C-alpha cells in the first residue's frame, strides 16, 4: 500500500500540468521569447541599460493591465484608456507648466479626475446596461478631442524635475555604491526571500485546510527559479543605476492587486460576476455596483499611467496614449484572461505585458519596422486567444 503514492506521482504531475498549462505555458513563453531575442540581439536585450529601458517603457502598460484585468474578468472592456492617458498627461502639463501648480496637488487632482472618468463611464455600463464597448469607444473619441482642446494642438513641457523622477528617477543607494548599487541589490534579495516565505506560508495553510496543492517538486523548482530571476535582474539593474522608482510603484501595485483578487471578498465577487452575472446577483452580490467600481479603478490606474508616461516623455503631446488600449487589452488576453469574463490572474496580465514589451523592444533592436511589428503582435494575440478557446473546448 505504501508504494501506491509513488506510482501515482507521475500521473499527478501530468494532471497538474494539464490543469495549469496556461499559467506555466505563459511563463515559459516569456522565458523563451527573452532567450530568443537575447541570442538574436547578441546579448543587447539583457544589458543593464536596455533592461532599465524595458522596465520604463512598459511601466504604464503594466499599471493599466492591472485595472483592465478586473474590467475583463467582470465581463467588460475599456477602449478609452489610451485616450485617458493622453488627457491626464495634458491636464498635468497645463496645471504644472502653464498654471505653475506644485506636482503633488496636481497628481492628486489628476488621479481624482481619472476616477471621475471611470465613474462616468461605469455609470452608463453598470446602471443603464449600455455595452462597455460602445461606452468606452465614445469615451475614446471624447478624450482624444478634449486632449486636443486642452493642449490647443501643441505640445506642452517640460515638467518640473521632481515630477520627472516619478518615471526617470532611481532609488538612492544608502551604502554609497558606485559600480554596484548595493541598496537595489539588497532590496531584490529581500523581496525574493519574502516571496518564498509567503509562498511557504500559503502552502502550509492550504495543506491544513485540505486544499489540493501543486506537487512539492514543482513548488520548490518554481519558487527557487522565480527568486533566482528576481535576484539576477536586481543585480543587473544594480550594476547600472539601480531600481527605477516606477518599478517600486509597479511592484507594490502588483502585490496589492494579487492580494485583492485572491484573498478578499470583493475580488472573489468580481470573478463570480464575470463567471455568471445572473447567479451572482441571485446570491446577493450587488453586480451593478461591482461593475461600476471596476471602471472607477480602471480610471484611477489609467490616470496614474498617464502621469508616469508624461513624466517619462517630459512633455504632453496631443497624440500621447494612441494605441495603448490595444497593448493593455492584448497583455491581459495573452496573460490568460478570458474574453467571456470570469477568468484571469494578476501575474498573468503582468507576464502578458512583458511579453508584449520584450517583443517590442527586441524587434526594435533588430531593426524590424513598425509595420511588421504590428503584424507579429497581432498574430501572437490571436494565437493566445485561440489557445484559450481550444483548451476550453477540449476540456
Short mmCIF file of C-alpha atoms in Angstrom, two decimals:
data_model
loop_
_atom_site.label_atom_id
_atom_site.label_comp_id
_atom_site.label_asym_id
_atom_site.label_seq_id
_atom_site.Cartn_x
_atom_site.Cartn_y
_atom_site.Cartn_z
CA UNK A 1 0.00 0.00 0.00
CA UNK A 2 2.90 2.35 0.71
CA UNK A 3 4.06 2.18 -2.89
CA UNK A 4 0.78 3.48 -4.34
CA UNK A 5 1.52 7.20 -3.87
CA UNK A 6 4.87 6.77 -5.62
CA UNK A 7 3.35 5.06 -8.64
CA UNK A 8 0.62 7.66 -8.81
CA UNK A 9 3.04 10.58 -8.60
CA UNK A 10 3.86 10.88 -12.33
CA UNK A 11 0.15 10.77 -13.09
CA UNK A 12 -0.46 13.53 -10.53
CA UNK A 13 2.28 15.63 -12.14
CA UNK A 14 0.73 15.16 -15.57
CA UNK A 15 -2.73 16.03 -14.27
CA UNK A 16 -1.42 19.13 -12.55
CA UNK A 17 0.47 20.28 -15.65
CA UNK A 18 -2.61 19.74 -17.81
CA UNK A 19 -4.85 21.76 -15.48
CA UNK A 20 -2.31 24.58 -15.17
CA UNK A 21 -0.87 24.54 -18.67
CA UNK A 22 -1.85 28.16 -19.33
CA UNK A 23 -0.03 29.53 -16.26
CA UNK A 24 3.16 27.58 -16.82
CA UNK A 25 2.93 27.99 -20.59
CA UNK A 26 2.88 31.79 -20.42
CA UNK A 27 5.83 31.91 -18.04
CA UNK A 28 7.82 29.55 -20.24
CA UNK A 29 6.80 31.55 -23.31
CA UNK A 30 8.18 34.75 -21.74
CA UNK A 31 11.45 32.97 -20.91
CA UNK A 32 11.66 31.56 -24.45
CA UNK A 33 10.96 34.94 -26.06
CA UNK A 34 13.57 36.64 -23.89
CA UNK A 35 16.13 33.91 -24.68
CA UNK A 36 15.37 34.20 -28.40
CA UNK A 37 15.86 37.97 -28.51
CA UNK A 38 18.89 37.75 -26.20
CA UNK A 39 20.56 35.50 -28.78
CA UNK A 40 19.31 37.40 -31.83
CA UNK A 41 20.44 40.78 -30.44
CA UNK A 42 23.88 39.42 -29.42
CA UNK A 43 23.18 39.96 -25.74
CA UNK A 44 21.82 43.50 -26.06
CA UNK A 45 18.36 42.68 -24.67
CA UNK A 46 19.54 41.93 -21.13
CA UNK A 47 22.20 44.58 -20.86
CA UNK A 48 21.53 46.73 -17.75
CA UNK A 49 20.81 49.88 -19.78
CA UNK A 50 18.35 48.15 -22.09
CA UNK A 51 16.76 46.24 -19.21
CA UNK A 52 16.16 49.55 -17.43
CA UNK A 53 14.62 50.99 -20.58
CA UNK A 54 12.43 47.89 -20.90
CA UNK A 55 11.04 48.47 -17.39
CA UNK A 56 10.45 52.19 -18.02
CA UNK A 57 8.85 51.60 -21.42
CA UNK A 58 6.39 49.05 -20.07
CA UNK A 59 5.60 50.56 -16.69
CA UNK A 60 2.43 52.34 -17.81
CA UNK A 61 1.22 49.27 -19.72
CA UNK A 62 1.66 47.06 -16.64
CA UNK A 63 -0.12 49.60 -14.42
CA UNK A 64 -3.11 49.76 -16.77
CA UNK A 65 -3.14 45.98 -17.30
CA UNK A 66 -3.88 45.52 -13.58
CA UNK A 67 -7.04 47.61 -13.90
CA UNK A 68 -8.00 46.19 -17.29
CA UNK A 69 -7.76 42.66 -15.91
CA UNK A 70 -10.51 43.39 -13.38
CA UNK A 71 -12.67 45.00 -16.06
CA UNK A 72 -12.25 41.98 -18.35
CA UNK A 73 -12.80 39.48 -15.53
CA UNK A 74 -16.05 41.31 -14.71
CA UNK A 75 -17.13 40.72 -18.32
CA UNK A 76 -16.49 44.18 -19.79
CA UNK A 77 -13.85 46.04 -21.83
CA UNK A 78 -12.42 49.56 -21.74
CA UNK A 79 -11.27 51.05 -25.05
CA UNK A 80 -10.78 54.56 -23.67
CA UNK A 81 -7.67 54.01 -21.52
CA UNK A 82 -5.21 55.25 -24.15
CA UNK A 83 -7.15 58.48 -24.61
CA UNK A 84 -7.45 58.91 -20.84
CA UNK A 85 -3.66 58.58 -20.57
CA UNK A 86 -3.24 61.39 -23.10
CA UNK A 87 -5.90 63.56 -21.44
CA UNK A 88 -4.43 63.19 -17.95
CA UNK A 89 -0.95 63.97 -19.28
CA UNK A 90 -2.34 67.10 -20.92
CA UNK A 91 -4.15 68.12 -17.72
CA UNK A 92 -0.96 67.63 -15.69
CA UNK A 93 1.02 69.71 -18.18
CA UNK A 94 -1.47 72.57 -18.11
CA UNK A 95 -1.56 72.60 -14.31
CA UNK A 96 2.19 72.30 -13.73
CA UNK A 97 3.67 74.14 -16.72
CA UNK A 98 1.08 76.81 -17.51
CA UNK A 99 -0.50 77.37 -14.10
CA UNK A 100 2.66 76.61 -12.07
CA UNK A 101 0.86 74.34 -9.59
CA UNK A 102 3.02 72.03 -7.45
CA UNK A 103 3.30 68.45 -8.75
CA UNK A 104 1.79 66.78 -5.62
CA UNK A 105 -1.64 68.53 -5.71
CA UNK A 106 -1.53 68.21 -9.50
CA UNK A 107 -1.04 64.46 -9.24
CA UNK A 108 -3.86 64.13 -6.70
CA UNK A 109 -6.23 66.14 -8.89
CA UNK A 110 -5.29 64.02 -11.93
CA UNK A 111 -5.94 60.77 -10.06
CA UNK A 112 -9.31 62.13 -8.88
CA UNK A 113 -10.19 63.15 -12.45
CA UNK A 114 -9.24 59.67 -13.65
CA UNK A 115 -11.55 58.15 -11.05
CA UNK A 116 -14.34 60.51 -12.14
CA UNK A 117 -13.84 59.49 -15.77
CA UNK A 118 -14.06 55.82 -14.80
CA UNK A 119 -17.16 56.55 -12.72
CA UNK A 120 -18.85 58.40 -15.59
CA UNK A 121 -18.27 55.52 -18.00
CA UNK A 122 -19.00 52.83 -15.42
CA UNK A 123 -22.31 54.50 -14.56
CA UNK A 124 -23.64 54.02 -18.09
CA UNK A 125 -22.34 50.46 -18.29
CA UNK A 126 -23.43 49.27 -14.84
CA UNK A 127 -26.75 51.01 -14.28
CA UNK A 128 -28.04 51.61 -17.82
CA UNK A 129 -26.70 48.32 -19.24
CA UNK A 130 -25.15 50.02 -22.28
CA UNK A 131 -22.42 47.70 -23.66
CA UNK A 132 -19.00 48.73 -22.36
CA UNK A 133 -17.60 48.50 -25.89
CA UNK A 134 -19.90 51.34 -27.00
CA UNK A 135 -19.50 53.50 -23.89
CA UNK A 136 -15.71 53.33 -23.85
CA UNK A 137 -15.46 53.75 -27.63
CA UNK A 138 -17.37 57.00 -27.16
CA UNK A 139 -15.02 57.83 -24.29
CA UNK A 140 -12.03 57.24 -26.54
CA UNK A 141 -13.31 59.83 -29.02
CA UNK A 142 -14.35 62.29 -26.31
CA UNK A 143 -10.99 62.33 -24.50
CA UNK A 144 -8.99 62.47 -27.70
CA UNK A 145 -10.92 65.61 -28.56
CA UNK A 146 -10.55 67.06 -25.04
CA UNK A 147 -6.80 66.43 -25.14
CA UNK A 148 -6.51 68.40 -28.37
CA UNK A 149 -8.62 71.20 -26.90
CA UNK A 150 -6.67 71.30 -23.63
CA UNK A 151 -3.28 71.46 -25.36
CA UNK A 152 -4.60 73.68 -28.17
CA UNK A 153 -2.97 71.32 -30.65
CA UNK A 154 0.56 71.87 -29.27
CA UNK A 155 3.00 70.00 -27.04
CA UNK A 156 3.39 71.41 -23.53
CA UNK A 157 6.51 70.92 -21.38
CA UNK A 158 8.99 70.43 -19.84
CA UNK A 159 7.85 69.24 -16.42
CA UNK A 160 9.50 70.06 -13.08
CA UNK A 161 12.46 67.80 -12.33
CA UNK A 162 10.75 66.45 -9.18
CA UNK A 163 7.83 65.20 -11.26
CA UNK A 164 10.13 63.63 -13.85
CA UNK A 165 11.64 61.44 -11.14
CA UNK A 166 8.34 59.52 -10.97
CA UNK A 167 9.33 57.79 -14.20
CA UNK A 168 13.02 58.55 -14.73
CA UNK A 169 14.29 58.52 -11.13
CA UNK A 170 16.06 55.70 -9.28
CA UNK A 171 16.07 54.77 -5.61
CA UNK A 172 19.12 56.25 -3.83
CA UNK A 173 21.91 53.98 -2.66
CA UNK A 174 22.33 54.43 1.10
CA UNK A 175 25.55 52.36 1.00
CA UNK A 176 27.22 54.73 -1.44
CA UNK A 177 27.88 52.09 -4.09
CA UNK A 178 29.33 53.32 -7.38
CA UNK A 179 29.74 50.35 -9.72
CA UNK A 180 27.07 48.33 -7.91
CA UNK A 181 24.05 49.91 -6.21
CA UNK A 182 24.01 47.77 -3.08
CA UNK A 183 20.65 49.08 -1.84
CA UNK A 184 18.92 47.93 -5.02
CA UNK A 185 20.60 44.52 -4.85
CA UNK A 186 19.68 44.13 -1.17
CA UNK A 187 16.04 45.02 -1.92
CA UNK A 188 15.95 42.38 -4.65
CA UNK A 189 17.30 39.72 -2.28
CA UNK A 190 14.83 40.73 0.45
CA UNK A 191 11.88 40.63 -1.94
CA UNK A 192 12.90 37.18 -3.22
CA UNK A 193 13.22 35.86 0.34
CA UNK A 194 9.90 37.42 1.39
CA UNK A 195 8.06 35.91 -1.58
CA UNK A 196 9.43 32.44 -0.82
CA UNK A 197 8.37 32.82 2.83
CA UNK A 198 4.87 33.92 1.82
CA UNK A 199 4.50 31.04 -0.62
CA UNK A 200 5.62 28.54 2.02
CA UNK A 201 3.17 30.01 4.50
CA UNK A 202 0.35 29.83 1.95
CA UNK A 203 1.17 26.22 1.10
CA UNK A 204 1.12 25.21 4.77
CA UNK A 205 -2.24 26.98 5.25
CA UNK A 206 -3.72 25.25 2.20
CA UNK A 207 -2.44 21.85 3.34
CA UNK A 208 -4.06 22.32 6.76
CA UNK A 209 -7.34 23.19 5.04
CA UNK A 210 -7.16 20.08 2.88
CA UNK A 211 -6.90 22.08 -0.36
CA UNK A 212 -5.17 20.50 -3.35
CA UNK A 213 -1.67 21.81 -3.85
CA UNK A 214 0.79 21.62 -6.71
CA UNK A 215 3.35 18.79 -6.42
CA UNK A 216 6.13 19.70 -3.98
CA UNK A 217 8.86 19.33 -6.63
CA UNK A 218 7.06 21.84 -8.87
CA UNK A 219 6.55 24.17 -5.93
CA UNK A 220 10.24 24.15 -4.98
CA UNK A 221 11.54 24.49 -8.54
CA UNK A 222 9.10 27.24 -9.48
CA UNK A 223 9.75 29.38 -6.42
CA UNK A 224 13.52 28.92 -6.43
CA UNK A 225 13.61 29.81 -10.12
CA UNK A 226 11.42 32.85 -9.51
CA UNK A 227 13.62 34.01 -6.62
CA UNK A 228 16.77 33.50 -8.68
CA UNK A 229 15.31 35.57 -11.52
CA UNK A 230 14.43 38.41 -9.13
CA UNK A 231 17.95 38.45 -7.65
CA UNK A 232 19.56 38.19 -11.10
CA UNK A 233 17.59 41.08 -12.58
CA UNK A 234 18.13 43.13 -9.42
CA UNK A 235 21.87 42.58 -9.82
CA UNK A 236 21.72 43.64 -13.48
CA UNK A 237 19.79 46.82 -12.64
CA UNK A 238 22.06 47.49 -9.65
CA UNK A 239 25.09 47.42 -11.95
CA UNK A 240 23.66 50.39 -13.89
CA UNK A 241 21.70 52.96 -11.86
CA UNK A 242 19.71 50.75 -9.51
CA UNK A 243 15.99 50.05 -9.29
CA UNK A 244 13.80 52.65 -11.03
CA UNK A 245 11.24 54.43 -8.84
CA UNK A 246 8.44 53.32 -11.14
CA UNK A 247 9.46 49.67 -10.69
CA UNK A 248 8.78 50.03 -6.97
CA UNK A 249 5.36 51.54 -7.77
CA UNK A 250 4.62 48.65 -10.16
CA UNK A 251 5.68 46.03 -7.63
CA UNK A 252 3.54 47.48 -4.85
CA UNK A 253 0.52 47.61 -7.18
CA UNK A 254 1.13 44.05 -8.39
CA UNK A 255 1.26 42.71 -4.82
CA UNK A 256 -1.80 44.72 -3.80
CA UNK A 257 -3.94 43.57 -6.72
CA UNK A 258 -2.74 39.98 -6.39
CA UNK A 259 -3.87 40.08 -2.75
CA UNK A 260 -7.20 41.72 -3.64
CA UNK A 261 -8.06 39.18 -6.34
CA UNK A 262 -7.04 36.13 -4.30
CA UNK A 263 -7.74 36.97 -0.67
CA UNK A 264 -10.59 39.49 -0.47
CA UNK A 265 -14.35 39.22 -0.75
CA UNK A 266 -14.59 41.91 -3.44
CA UNK A 267 -12.00 40.07 -5.54
CA UNK A 268 -13.93 36.80 -5.40
CA UNK A 269 -17.15 38.64 -6.20
CA UNK A 270 -15.65 40.17 -9.34
CA UNK A 271 -14.80 36.67 -10.59
CA UNK A 272 -18.30 35.48 -9.72
CA UNK A 273 -19.75 38.45 -11.61
CA UNK A 274 -17.79 37.63 -14.75
CA UNK A 275 -18.45 33.91 -14.48
CA UNK A 276 -22.23 34.18 -14.24
CA UNK A 277 -23.82 37.57 -13.59
CA UNK A 278 -27.32 36.21 -13.02
CA UNK A 279 -26.12 33.65 -10.46
CA UNK A 280 -24.00 36.30 -8.75
CA UNK A 281 -27.00 38.63 -8.46
CA UNK A 282 -29.19 35.84 -7.09
CA UNK A 283 -26.54 35.07 -4.47
CA UNK A 284 -26.83 38.62 -3.13
CA UNK A 285 -23.94 40.33 -4.91
CA UNK A 286 -24.69 43.91 -5.99
CA UNK A 287 -23.48 43.35 -9.54
CA UNK A 288 -24.17 46.87 -10.81
CA UNK A 289 -22.15 48.47 -8.04
CA UNK A 290 -19.32 45.98 -8.55
CA UNK A 291 -19.12 46.71 -12.30
CA UNK A 292 -19.15 50.42 -11.50
CA UNK A 293 -16.20 50.03 -9.10
CA UNK A 294 -14.09 48.17 -11.69
CA UNK A 295 -14.39 51.13 -14.07
CA UNK A 296 -13.58 53.64 -11.32
CA UNK A 297 -10.49 51.59 -10.51
CA UNK A 298 -9.54 51.47 -14.19
CA UNK A 299 -9.88 55.25 -14.44
CA UNK A 300 -7.55 55.83 -11.48
CA UNK A 301 -4.91 53.46 -12.84
CA UNK A 302 -5.17 54.99 -16.33
CA UNK A 303 -4.59 58.39 -14.71
CA UNK A 304 -1.54 57.07 -12.86
CA UNK A 305 -0.25 55.60 -16.11
CA UNK A 306 -0.85 58.99 -17.77
CA UNK A 307 1.29 60.70 -15.12
CA UNK A 308 4.06 58.10 -15.50
CA UNK A 309 4.02 58.39 -19.30
CA UNK A 310 4.04 62.19 -19.23
CA UNK A 311 6.93 62.18 -16.74
CA UNK A 312 8.87 59.81 -18.99
CA UNK A 313 8.31 61.92 -22.13
CA UNK A 314 8.83 65.15 -20.14
CA UNK A 315 6.11 66.70 -22.26
CA UNK A 316 2.41 66.31 -23.06
CA UNK A 317 1.51 65.79 -26.70
CA UNK A 318 -1.87 65.62 -28.47
CA UNK A 319 -1.12 62.07 -29.69
CA UNK A 320 0.03 60.67 -26.32
CA UNK A 321 -1.54 57.33 -25.45
CA UNK A 322 -2.52 56.43 -29.01
CA UNK A 323 -2.85 52.67 -29.30
CA UNK A 324 -2.13 51.99 -25.63
CA UNK A 325 -5.53 50.38 -25.15
CA UNK A 326 -4.59 47.70 -27.68
CA UNK A 327 -1.36 46.79 -25.88
CA UNK A 328 -3.13 46.73 -22.50
CA UNK A 329 -6.01 44.54 -23.68
CA UNK A 330 -3.58 42.27 -25.54
CA UNK A 331 -1.45 41.92 -22.38
CA UNK A 332 -4.49 40.69 -20.43
CA UNK A 333 -5.59 38.19 -23.07
CA UNK A 334 -2.07 36.92 -23.70
CA UNK A 335 -1.71 36.54 -19.92
CA UNK A 336 -4.67 34.18 -19.74
CA UNK A 337 -7.75 36.38 -19.23
CA UNK A 338 -10.87 35.05 -20.93
CA UNK A 339 -12.83 37.19 -23.36
CA UNK A 340 -16.04 35.84 -21.82
CA UNK A 341 -15.10 37.02 -18.32
CA UNK A 342 -14.57 35.28 -15.00
CA UNK A 343 -11.02 34.09 -15.74
CA UNK A 344 -7.66 35.82 -15.38
CA UNK A 345 -4.78 36.35 -12.95
CA UNK A 346 -2.79 39.42 -11.97
CA UNK A 347 0.57 37.78 -12.59
CA UNK A 348 -0.70 36.52 -15.93
CA UNK A 349 -1.55 40.07 -17.01
CA UNK A 350 1.90 41.25 -15.87
CA UNK A 351 3.58 38.43 -17.80
CA UNK A 352 1.46 39.27 -20.84
CA UNK A 353 2.52 42.92 -20.61
CA UNK A 354 6.19 41.94 -20.50
CA UNK A 355 5.72 39.51 -23.40
CA UNK A 356 4.48 42.46 -25.47
CA UNK A 357 7.22 44.70 -24.10
CA UNK A 358 10.06 42.26 -24.81
CA UNK A 359 8.73 41.71 -28.32
CA UNK A 360 8.52 45.47 -28.96
CA UNK A 361 11.98 46.06 -27.57
CA UNK A 362 13.61 43.07 -29.25
CA UNK A 363 12.10 43.78 -32.66
CA UNK A 364 13.16 47.44 -32.42
CA UNK A 365 16.75 46.42 -31.63
CA UNK A 366 16.70 44.07 -34.63
CA UNK A 367 15.51 46.92 -36.83
CA UNK A 368 12.14 45.37 -37.71
CA UNK A 369 9.80 48.06 -38.99
CA UNK A 370 6.70 49.16 -37.08
CA UNK A 371 4.54 47.68 -39.84
CA UNK A 372 5.78 44.14 -39.33
CA UNK A 373 5.88 44.62 -35.55
CA UNK A 374 2.12 45.23 -35.60
CA UNK A 375 1.58 42.13 -37.75
CA UNK A 376 3.61 39.91 -35.41
CA UNK A 377 1.92 41.28 -32.27
CA UNK A 378 -1.50 40.71 -33.83
CA UNK A 379 -0.64 37.10 -34.65
CA UNK A 380 0.66 36.49 -31.12
CA UNK A 381 -2.59 37.86 -29.65
CA UNK A 382 -4.68 35.69 -31.98
CA UNK A 383 -2.62 32.61 -31.08
CA UNK A 384 -3.06 33.29 -27.34
CA UNK A 385 -6.85 33.63 -27.62
CA UNK A 386 -7.04 30.56 -29.86
CA UNK A 387 -5.08 28.57 -27.28
CA UNK A 388 -7.52 29.66 -24.56
CA UNK A 389 -10.61 28.76 -26.62
CA UNK A 390 -9.07 25.45 -27.73
CA UNK A 391 -8.34 24.41 -24.13
CA UNK A 392 -11.90 25.30 -23.06
CA UNK A 393 -13.48 23.32 -25.88
CA UNK A 394 -11.15 20.39 -25.25
CA UNK A 395 -11.96 20.46 -21.54
#
